[in-house]
Amino acid sequence: MSDFPFLSILTLLPLVGAVVVGVIPRRKAELAKTIALIWSLVVLVLSIFMWVAFKIDGDRFQFHESYQWIPSWDARFTFAADGIALVMLMLIAVLTPVVILASWHDVDGDGKRSAPVYFALLLAFEFTMIGVFAAADIFLFYVFFEVMLIPMYFIIGSFGGARRQYAAVKFFLYSLVGGLFMLAAVIGLWVVGGHTFDFSKLLQSVGEIDQNTSRWLFLGFFVAFAIKAPFFPFHTWLPDAGGAAPAGAAALLVGVMDKVGTFGILRYCLPLFPEASRWFAPAALVLAVIGIIYAALLAVGQNDLKRLVSYTSIAHFGFIGIGIFAFTTQGGTGSVLYMVNHGLATGLLFIVVGMFVARRGSSLVSDFGGAGKLVPVLAGVLFFAGLASLALPGTAPFISEFLVLIGTFTVHKVYAVIATVGIILAAAYVLWMVQRTTQGTLNPALEEVPAMRKDITLREKVVVAPLILLLLLLGFYPKPVTDVINPAVQATMQDVGTTDPGPTAVTANGRAAR
């Protein structure tokens, strides 16, 4: 089963589906939606088979495939997945059908926009996301890294809200600038790495790159990934893009696409430039901690629900950042698990916010108030999504946040303590959002909106149920995921040349010793 070409088929399936859905006439929108949903479910089923076939005690990179592409550059269509890539591929496979079903009526009754094109773009975006996580060739990774901008640009620019054109252009320009930094670093790495783009070959030539060159190459990759994530101070495109994008697309944007940045740091920056990673770690930790506090404070002051959720994600990426650059197994495992759990929790939060926005016709918090009296079940789901987002014990994000803080505290106590302030602020902005939106005195204007009298529908229950179940399951039993992640994180820490701190003992004279 491990010889089955999982990754190439998983990558190509959504692309074929996008073509099939895209050529369906606009008048047959229901057919296009149905085919898109079924196609994404096929990808999910195949991903589950791949998960089962993955051997936890096997090779670091599995499902290896390699096909000739550009021989003169030693660039190949090479695919392989370690535990970190595998969990991200599963996240994509789970979220895409959920988003497609959640977006079922996003383009209904709009004669100017085509539903088949919208759902084709969602499948095309899935194709690029799978490709970027499955690639094991640096140049192939770069191609997917850039191509994934195209479907999201058109989704935001053509199907987004009032400021969609501004948000789409800003998103594209920021990402393009990051891509240029990466292109320069990719070319430089090819020159000094033995004229190859093969990741496994480049790992073997790490010691041959001189210190200054390694640091410059690291910086080129890091800036590109920091923009994609985004980390402070490269974050300003995300609130605009997340606020303007359709809610389902925003769930994929923040839930999966942004993880390409943190994934890239773990997959490429740390193993290929270990000395540079250690050298830059203090600055990265400072940026991450600033991002946690700064974004949380901005989230508290937001009046737009979708922008608020976007700012919370910037704060969460700060936690992922400190876990990565703590260089401990607990911190690294917590960061990867955080990437998964954040995708589930924030994906759910964006989708539920989208349900409220669709009913009210506005994303402003001030346009709600007491909505729970009209849609009590939907309000309860929003409350749960908010609690999961702030990492309430019993939900999946709590496990990952706890691991990150424990792993960071063992080596950087100050950064871990400052980061805990972000937890307090998270409670403030989530509870403030829920209270202003669903609690308190009923806003009389809501009673005049017929859609606000419709509580959660059967379709919406099917949308939120799997995400709620996963958040609860992984909150109490994360072992199936952490068992997959741990070996890959341990191998990455070995590449960096760091070891976990040993337990502290007390000697006979009362002094602490390791």
Coordinates of C-alpha atoms in Angstrom, one line a residue:
M1 CA 0.0 0.0 0.0
S2 CA 2.9 2.4 0.7
D3 CA 4.0 2.0 -2.9
F4 CA 0.7 3.5 -4.1
P5 CA 1.3 7.0 -5.6
F6 CA -0.9 8.7 -3.0
L7 CA 0.7 12.2 -3.2
S8 CA 0.7 12.7 -7.0
I9 CA -2.9 11.5 -7.2
L10 CA -4.0 13.6 -4.3
T11 CA -2.4 16.6 -5.9
L12 CA -3.9 16.1 -9.3
L13 CA -7.4 15.1 -8.3
P14 CA -8.6 18.5 -7.2
L15 CA -7.1 20.1 -10.3
V16 CA -9.1 17.7 -12.6
G17 CA -12.1 18.4 -10.4
A18 CA -11.6 22.2 -10.8
V19 CA -11.6 21.8 -14.6
V20 CA -14.7 19.6 -14.6
V21 CA -16.6 21.9 -12.4
G22 CA -15.4 25.1 -14.1
V23 CA -16.8 24.1 -17.5
I24 CA -20.3 23.4 -16.2
P25 CA -22.7 26.1 -17.4
R26 CA -23.7 28.8 -14.9
R27 CA -27.4 27.7 -15.1
K28 CA -26.5 24.3 -13.6
A29 CA -25.1 25.7 -10.4
E30 CA -26.5 22.8 -8.2
L31 CA -24.7 20.3 -10.4
A32 CA -21.4 22.1 -10.0
K33 CA -21.8 22.3 -6.3
T34 CA -22.6 18.6 -6.0
I35 CA -19.7 17.5 -8.2
A36 CA -17.3 19.8 -6.2
L37 CA -18.5 18.3 -2.9
I38 CA -18.3 14.7 -4.1
W39 CA -14.8 15.4 -5.6
S40 CA -13.5 16.8 -2.3
L41 CA -15.0 13.8 -0.4
V42 CA -13.0 11.5 -2.7
V43 CA -9.9 13.4 -1.8
L44 CA -10.8 13.0 1.9
V45 CA -11.3 9.3 1.6
L46 CA -8.0 8.8 -0.3
S47 CA -6.2 11.0 2.4
I48 CA -7.6 8.7 5.1
F49 CA -6.2 5.6 3.3
M50 CA -2.8 7.5 3.2
W51 CA -3.0 8.2 6.9
V52 CA -3.6 4.5 7.7
A53 CA -0.7 3.5 5.4
F54 CA 1.7 5.9 7.1
K55 CA 4.2 4.0 9.3
I56 CA 5.0 5.9 12.5
D57 CA 8.2 3.9 13.0
G58 CA 9.1 4.0 9.4
D59 CA 11.2 6.3 7.3
R60 CA 11.1 10.0 8.0
F61 CA 9.8 10.8 4.5
Q62 CA 7.3 8.3 3.1
F63 CA 5.2 7.9 -0.1
H64 CA 8.2 9.1 -2.1
E65 CA 7.6 9.7 -5.8
S66 CA 10.0 11.4 -8.3
Y67 CA 9.4 12.1 -12.0
Q68 CA 11.7 13.9 -14.4
W69 CA 11.0 17.6 -15.0
I70 CA 14.0 19.8 -15.8
P71 CA 17.1 17.7 -16.0
S72 CA 19.6 20.6 -16.6
W73 CA 18.5 22.1 -13.2
D74 CA 18.1 18.8 -11.4
A75 CA 14.5 19.8 -10.8
R76 CA 12.0 17.0 -10.5
F77 CA 8.4 16.4 -9.7
T78 CA 9.3 14.9 -6.3
F79 CA 6.7 14.2 -3.6
A80 CA 7.2 12.9 -0.1
A81 CA 5.5 13.4 3.3
D82 CA 6.8 13.3 6.8
G83 CA 4.5 13.5 9.9
I84 CA 4.3 17.3 9.7
A85 CA 3.2 17.3 6.1
L86 CA 0.8 14.4 6.6
V87 CA -1.2 16.1 9.3
M88 CA -1.4 19.3 7.2
L89 CA -2.6 17.2 4.2
M90 CA -5.3 15.7 6.4
L91 CA -6.4 19.2 7.6
I92 CA -6.8 20.3 4.0
A93 CA -8.8 17.1 3.1
V94 CA -11.1 17.7 6.1
L95 CA -11.6 21.4 5.7
T96 CA -12.3 21.6 1.9
P97 CA -15.6 19.6 1.8
V98 CA -16.7 21.4 4.9
V99 CA -16.0 24.7 3.3
I100 CA -17.7 23.7 0.0
L101 CA -20.8 22.7 1.9
A102 CA -20.7 25.9 4.1
S103 CA -20.4 28.0 0.9
W104 CA -23.4 26.3 -0.8
H105 CA -25.5 29.5 -1.0
D106 CA -22.7 32.1 -1.2
V107 CA -23.2 32.8 -4.9
D108 CA -27.0 32.1 -5.1
G109 CA -29.2 34.6 -6.8
D110 CA -26.2 36.6 -8.1
G111 CA -26.4 36.9 -11.9
K112 CA -23.0 38.6 -12.1
R113 CA -21.0 35.8 -10.5
S114 CA -20.8 32.2 -11.5
A115 CA -21.2 29.5 -8.9
P116 CA -19.4 26.8 -11.0
V117 CA -16.4 29.2 -11.3
Y118 CA -16.4 29.8 -7.5
F119 CA -16.4 26.1 -6.6
A120 CA -13.9 25.4 -9.3
L121 CA -11.6 28.0 -7.7
L122 CA -12.0 26.3 -4.3
L123 CA -10.9 23.0 -5.8
A124 CA -8.0 24.7 -7.6
F125 CA -7.0 26.2 -4.3
E126 CA -7.1 22.7 -2.8
F127 CA -4.8 21.5 -5.6
T128 CA -2.2 24.1 -4.8
M129 CA -2.4 23.6 -1.0
I130 CA -1.8 19.8 -1.3
G131 CA 1.0 20.4 -3.8
V132 CA 2.9 22.8 -1.5
F133 CA 2.8 20.4 1.4
A134 CA 3.6 17.3 -0.6
A135 CA 6.5 18.8 -2.6
A136 CA 10.0 17.4 -1.7
D137 CA 11.8 19.5 -4.4
I138 CA 12.6 23.1 -3.5
F139 CA 11.8 24.4 -7.0
L140 CA 8.5 22.5 -7.1
F141 CA 7.7 23.8 -3.6
Y142 CA 8.4 27.4 -4.9
V143 CA 6.1 26.9 -7.9
F144 CA 3.2 25.8 -5.7
F145 CA 4.0 28.5 -3.2
E146 CA 3.5 31.1 -5.9
V147 CA 0.7 29.5 -7.9
M148 CA -1.5 29.2 -4.8
L149 CA -1.9 33.0 -4.9
I150 CA -3.9 32.8 -8.1
P151 CA -7.1 31.0 -7.1
M152 CA -7.3 32.9 -3.8
Y153 CA -6.7 36.2 -5.5
F154 CA -9.7 35.6 -7.8
I155 CA -11.9 34.3 -4.9
I156 CA -11.3 37.4 -2.9
G157 CA -11.4 39.8 -5.9
S158 CA -14.4 38.4 -7.6
F159 CA -16.5 36.9 -4.8
G160 CA -15.5 38.9 -1.7
G161 CA -17.1 41.8 0.2
A162 CA -17.2 45.6 -0.3
R163 CA -13.4 46.1 -0.2
R164 CA -12.6 43.0 -2.2
Q165 CA -10.5 44.6 -4.9
Y166 CA -8.3 46.5 -2.4
A167 CA -7.9 43.3 -0.2
A168 CA -7.1 41.1 -3.2
V169 CA -4.4 43.4 -4.6
K170 CA -2.9 43.9 -1.2
F171 CA -2.9 40.1 -0.6
F172 CA -1.3 39.5 -4.0
L173 CA 1.4 42.2 -3.6
Y174 CA 2.5 41.1 -0.2
S175 CA 2.7 37.5 -1.2
L176 CA 4.5 38.4 -4.4
V177 CA 7.1 40.3 -2.6
G178 CA 7.6 37.4 -0.3
G179 CA 7.9 35.1 -3.3
L180 CA 10.6 37.3 -4.7
F181 CA 12.6 36.9 -1.5
M182 CA 12.2 33.2 -1.8
L183 CA 13.1 33.1 -5.4
A184 CA 16.4 34.8 -4.7
A185 CA 17.1 32.4 -1.8
V186 CA 16.1 29.3 -4.0
I187 CA 18.5 30.4 -6.7
G188 CA 21.3 31.0 -4.2
L189 CA 20.7 27.7 -2.5
W190 CA 20.9 25.9 -5.9
V191 CA 24.2 27.7 -6.6
V192 CA 25.9 26.8 -3.3
G193 CA 24.1 23.5 -2.8
G194 CA 25.6 21.5 -5.6
H195 CA 23.2 22.6 -8.5
T196 CA 20.3 20.6 -7.2
F197 CA 16.8 21.3 -5.9
D198 CA 16.3 17.9 -4.3
F199 CA 15.6 18.4 -0.6
S200 CA 17.4 15.1 0.5
K201 CA 20.5 16.0 -1.5
L202 CA 20.5 19.6 -0.1
L203 CA 20.3 18.2 3.5
Q204 CA 23.6 16.4 2.8
S205 CA 25.3 19.5 1.7
V206 CA 24.3 21.7 4.6
G207 CA 27.8 21.7 6.1
E208 CA 29.4 22.9 2.9
I209 CA 27.6 26.3 2.9
D210 CA 29.6 29.0 4.7
Q211 CA 28.1 30.9 7.6
N212 CA 27.4 34.3 6.1
T213 CA 25.8 32.7 3.0
S214 CA 23.7 30.4 5.1
R215 CA 22.4 33.4 7.1
W216 CA 21.5 35.4 4.0
L217 CA 19.7 32.4 2.5
F218 CA 17.9 31.7 5.8
L219 CA 16.7 35.3 5.8
G220 CA 15.4 35.1 2.3
F221 CA 13.3 32.1 3.1
F222 CA 12.3 33.4 6.5
V223 CA 10.9 36.7 5.2
A224 CA 8.9 34.9 2.6
F225 CA 7.5 32.5 5.2
A226 CA 6.9 35.3 7.7
I227 CA 4.8 37.2 5.2
K228 CA 2.8 34.1 4.4
A229 CA 2.1 33.1 8.0
P230 CA 1.9 36.1 8.8
F231 CA 4.2 37.1 11.6
F232 CA 4.5 40.6 13.0
P233 CA 5.4 43.0 11.3
F234 CA 4.4 41.4 8.0
H235 CA 0.8 40.9 9.0
T236 CA -1.2 43.8 7.7
W237 CA -2.5 42.0 4.6
L238 CA -4.4 39.3 6.6
P239 CA -7.1 41.4 8.3
D240 CA -8.0 43.0 4.9
A241 CA -8.0 39.6 3.1
G242 CA -9.8 37.7 5.8
G243 CA -12.4 40.5 6.2
A244 CA -13.1 40.7 2.5
A245 CA -13.0 37.0 1.5
P246 CA -16.1 34.9 1.6
A247 CA -16.3 33.2 5.0
G248 CA -15.6 29.7 3.7
A249 CA -12.6 30.9 1.6
A250 CA -11.4 32.8 4.7
A251 CA -11.5 29.6 6.7
L252 CA -9.1 28.0 4.1
L253 CA -7.0 31.1 3.9
V254 CA -6.4 31.4 7.6
G255 CA -6.9 27.8 8.5
V256 CA -4.5 26.2 5.9
M257 CA -2.8 28.6 3.5
D258 CA -1.2 30.7 6.3
K259 CA 0.3 27.4 7.7
V260 CA 2.5 27.2 4.6
G261 CA 4.7 29.9 6.3
T262 CA 5.2 28.0 9.6
F263 CA 5.5 24.7 7.7
G264 CA 8.2 26.2 5.5
I265 CA 10.2 27.3 8.5
L266 CA 10.1 23.8 10.0
R267 CA 10.7 22.0 6.7
Y268 CA 13.3 24.2 5.0
C269 CA 14.7 27.0 7.3
L270 CA 15.6 24.9 10.3
P271 CA 17.1 21.7 8.6
L272 CA 18.9 23.5 5.7
F273 CA 20.3 26.4 7.8
P274 CA 20.7 25.1 11.4
E275 CA 23.4 27.6 12.5
A276 CA 21.5 30.5 11.0
S277 CA 18.3 29.3 12.7
R278 CA 20.0 29.3 16.1
W279 CA 21.6 32.7 15.3
F280 CA 18.2 34.3 14.3
A281 CA 16.1 32.6 17.0
P282 CA 16.2 35.5 19.6
A283 CA 14.9 38.0 17.0
A284 CA 12.2 35.5 15.9
L285 CA 11.1 34.9 19.5
V286 CA 10.8 38.7 20.1
L287 CA 8.7 39.1 16.9
A288 CA 6.5 36.2 17.9
V289 CA 5.8 37.6 21.4
I290 CA 5.2 41.1 20.1
G291 CA 2.7 39.5 17.6
I292 CA 0.8 37.7 20.3
I293 CA 0.3 40.9 22.4
Y294 CA -0.1 43.4 19.6
A295 CA -2.6 41.3 17.6
A296 CA -4.6 40.4 20.7
L297 CA -4.9 44.1 21.6
L298 CA -6.0 45.0 18.1
A299 CA -8.6 42.2 18.2
V300 CA -10.1 43.6 21.3
G301 CA -10.8 46.9 19.5
Q302 CA -12.4 45.4 16.4
N303 CA -16.0 46.1 15.4
D304 CA -15.9 43.8 12.3
L305 CA -16.3 40.1 13.2
K306 CA -14.2 38.8 10.3
R307 CA -11.4 41.2 10.9
L308 CA -11.5 40.3 14.6
V309 CA -11.1 36.6 13.8
S310 CA -8.2 37.5 11.4
Y311 CA -6.4 39.4 14.2
T312 CA -6.8 36.5 16.6
S313 CA -5.0 34.3 14.0
I314 CA -2.0 36.6 14.0
A315 CA -1.8 36.2 17.8
H316 CA -2.1 32.4 17.4
F317 CA 0.8 32.4 14.9
G318 CA 2.9 34.1 17.6
F319 CA 2.4 31.0 19.8
I320 CA 3.4 28.8 16.9
G321 CA 6.5 30.9 16.3
I322 CA 7.8 30.7 19.9
G323 CA 7.2 26.9 19.9
I324 CA 9.3 26.5 16.7
F325 CA 12.2 28.7 17.8
A326 CA 12.3 27.3 21.4
F327 CA 14.0 24.3 19.7
T328 CA 12.5 21.8 22.1
T329 CA 10.6 18.7 21.1
Q330 CA 7.6 19.7 23.2
G331 CA 7.6 23.2 21.7
G332 CA 8.0 21.9 18.2
T333 CA 5.3 19.2 18.6
G334 CA 3.0 21.8 20.2
S335 CA 3.6 24.2 17.3
V336 CA 2.7 21.6 14.6
L337 CA -0.3 20.4 16.7
Y338 CA -1.3 24.1 17.0
M339 CA -1.2 24.4 13.2
V340 CA -3.8 21.6 13.0
N341 CA -5.9 22.7 15.9
H342 CA -5.9 26.3 14.9
G343 CA -7.1 25.3 11.4
L344 CA -10.0 23.4 12.9
A345 CA -10.9 26.1 15.6
T346 CA -10.5 29.2 13.4
G347 CA -12.1 27.4 10.4
L348 CA -15.1 26.7 12.6
L349 CA -15.2 30.3 13.9
F350 CA -14.9 31.8 10.4
I351 CA -17.7 29.5 9.1
V352 CA -20.0 30.3 12.0
V353 CA -19.3 34.0 11.7
G354 CA -20.2 33.7 8.0
M355 CA -23.5 32.2 9.0
F356 CA -24.3 35.2 11.1
V357 CA -23.1 37.6 8.5
A358 CA -25.2 35.9 5.8
R359 CA -28.3 36.2 8.0
R360 CA -27.7 39.8 9.1
G361 CA -26.2 41.2 5.9
S362 CA -23.5 42.8 7.9
S363 CA -20.3 41.7 9.7
L364 CA -20.3 44.6 12.2
V365 CA -20.6 43.6 15.8
S366 CA -22.6 46.7 16.5
D367 CA -25.3 45.5 14.0
F368 CA -26.1 42.5 16.2
G369 CA -26.8 42.4 20.0
G370 CA -28.9 39.8 21.6
A371 CA -29.0 37.5 18.5
G372 CA -29.0 34.5 20.7
K373 CA -32.6 35.1 21.5
L374 CA -33.5 34.5 17.9
V375 CA -30.9 31.9 16.9
P376 CA -30.0 30.2 20.2
V377 CA -28.4 27.0 18.7
L378 CA -26.3 29.0 16.3
A379 CA -25.3 31.3 19.1
G380 CA -24.2 28.3 21.1
V381 CA -22.0 27.1 18.3
L382 CA -20.4 30.5 18.1
F383 CA -19.7 30.4 21.8
F384 CA -18.1 27.0 21.5
A385 CA -16.0 28.1 18.5
G386 CA -14.9 31.1 20.5
L387 CA -14.0 29.0 23.5
A388 CA -12.0 26.6 21.3
S389 CA -10.2 29.6 19.8
L390 CA -9.1 30.8 23.2
A391 CA -7.9 27.3 24.0
L392 CA -10.4 26.3 26.7
P393 CA -9.3 23.0 28.5
G394 CA -11.1 20.1 26.9
T395 CA -10.7 21.5 23.4
A396 CA -7.9 20.7 21.0
P397 CA -6.1 24.1 21.0
F398 CA -5.6 23.8 24.8
I399 CA -3.3 20.8 24.3
S400 CA -1.2 22.5 21.6
E401 CA -0.9 25.8 23.5
F402 CA 0.0 24.0 26.7
L403 CA 2.8 22.1 24.9
V404 CA 4.1 25.3 23.3
L405 CA 4.3 27.1 26.6
I406 CA 5.8 24.2 28.5
G407 CA 8.4 23.6 25.7
T408 CA 9.2 27.3 25.7
F409 CA 9.3 27.8 29.4
T410 CA 12.0 25.2 29.9
V411 CA 14.5 27.3 27.8
H412 CA 13.0 30.8 27.6
K413 CA 11.0 31.6 30.7
V414 CA 10.6 35.3 30.0
Y415 CA 9.1 34.7 26.5
A416 CA 6.7 32.0 27.9
V417 CA 5.5 34.3 30.7
I418 CA 4.9 37.2 28.4
A419 CA 3.0 35.0 26.0
T420 CA 0.6 33.9 28.7
V421 CA -0.7 37.5 28.7
G422 CA -2.0 36.7 25.3
I423 CA -4.2 34.0 26.8
I424 CA -5.8 36.6 29.1
L425 CA -6.4 38.9 26.2
A426 CA -7.8 36.0 24.1
A427 CA -10.5 35.5 26.8
A428 CA -11.2 39.3 26.6
Y429 CA -11.7 39.5 22.9
V430 CA -13.6 36.3 22.5
L431 CA -16.0 36.9 25.4
W432 CA -16.5 40.5 24.3
M433 CA -17.4 39.3 20.8
V434 CA -19.8 36.7 22.0
Q435 CA -21.4 39.1 24.5
R436 CA -21.8 41.9 22.1
T437 CA -23.1 39.7 19.3
T438 CA -25.4 37.1 20.9
Q439 CA -26.1 38.2 24.5
G440 CA -27.7 41.2 26.2
T441 CA -30.7 43.2 25.0
L442 CA -32.1 42.2 21.6
N443 CA -31.3 44.7 18.9
P444 CA -34.7 45.7 17.5
A445 CA -33.3 45.9 14.0
L446 CA -32.6 42.1 14.1
E447 CA -36.4 41.4 14.4
E448 CA -36.9 43.2 11.1
V449 CA -34.5 40.8 9.2
P450 CA -36.4 37.6 8.3
A451 CA -33.2 35.6 7.9
M452 CA -32.3 36.3 11.6
R453 CA -35.4 34.3 12.7
K454 CA -34.0 31.1 11.1
D455 CA -31.8 29.1 13.5
I456 CA -29.2 26.7 12.4
T457 CA -30.3 24.5 9.4
L458 CA -29.6 20.9 8.7
R459 CA -26.9 21.7 6.2
E460 CA -25.3 24.0 8.7
K461 CA -25.4 21.3 11.4
V462 CA -23.6 18.9 9.0
V463 CA -21.0 21.6 8.3
V464 CA -20.1 22.3 12.0
A465 CA -20.6 18.8 13.5
P466 CA -17.3 17.3 12.2
L467 CA -15.2 20.3 13.3
I468 CA -16.8 20.3 16.8
L469 CA -16.3 16.5 17.1
L470 CA -12.6 16.8 16.1
L471 CA -12.0 19.7 18.4
L472 CA -13.4 17.7 21.3
L473 CA -11.8 14.4 20.4
L474 CA -8.3 15.9 20.0
G475 CA -8.9 17.9 23.1
F476 CA -9.1 14.7 25.2
Y477 CA -7.1 12.3 23.1
P478 CA -4.5 13.9 20.8
K479 CA -2.3 10.8 20.8
P480 CA -3.1 9.6 17.2
V481 CA -1.9 13.0 15.9
T482 CA 1.1 13.6 18.2
D483 CA 2.4 10.1 17.5
V484 CA 2.6 11.0 13.8
I485 CA 4.1 14.5 14.5
N486 CA 6.7 13.5 17.1
P487 CA 9.2 11.6 14.9
A488 CA 9.3 14.4 12.3
V489 CA 9.8 17.1 15.0
Q490 CA 12.6 15.1 16.7
A491 CA 14.4 14.6 13.3
T492 CA 14.1 18.4 12.7
M493 CA 15.5 19.2 16.1
Q494 CA 18.4 16.8 15.3
D495 CA 19.0 18.7 12.1
V496 CA 19.2 22.0 14.0
G497 CA 21.6 20.4 16.4
T498 CA 19.6 21.0 19.6
T499 CA 18.6 18.7 22.4
D500 CA 15.9 19.0 25.0
P501 CA 17.0 20.4 28.4
G502 CA 17.4 17.6 31.0
P503 CA 15.5 17.6 34.4
T504 CA 16.8 19.9 37.1
A505 CA 18.2 18.1 40.2
V506 CA 19.2 19.5 43.6
T507 CA 22.7 18.6 44.9
A508 CA 23.7 17.9 48.5
N509 CA 24.8 21.6 48.9
G510 CA 21.4 22.8 47.8
R511 CA 22.4 24.0 44.4
A512 CA 20.5 23.2 41.2
A513 CA 22.3 20.9 38.8
R514 CA 21.3 19.3 35.5

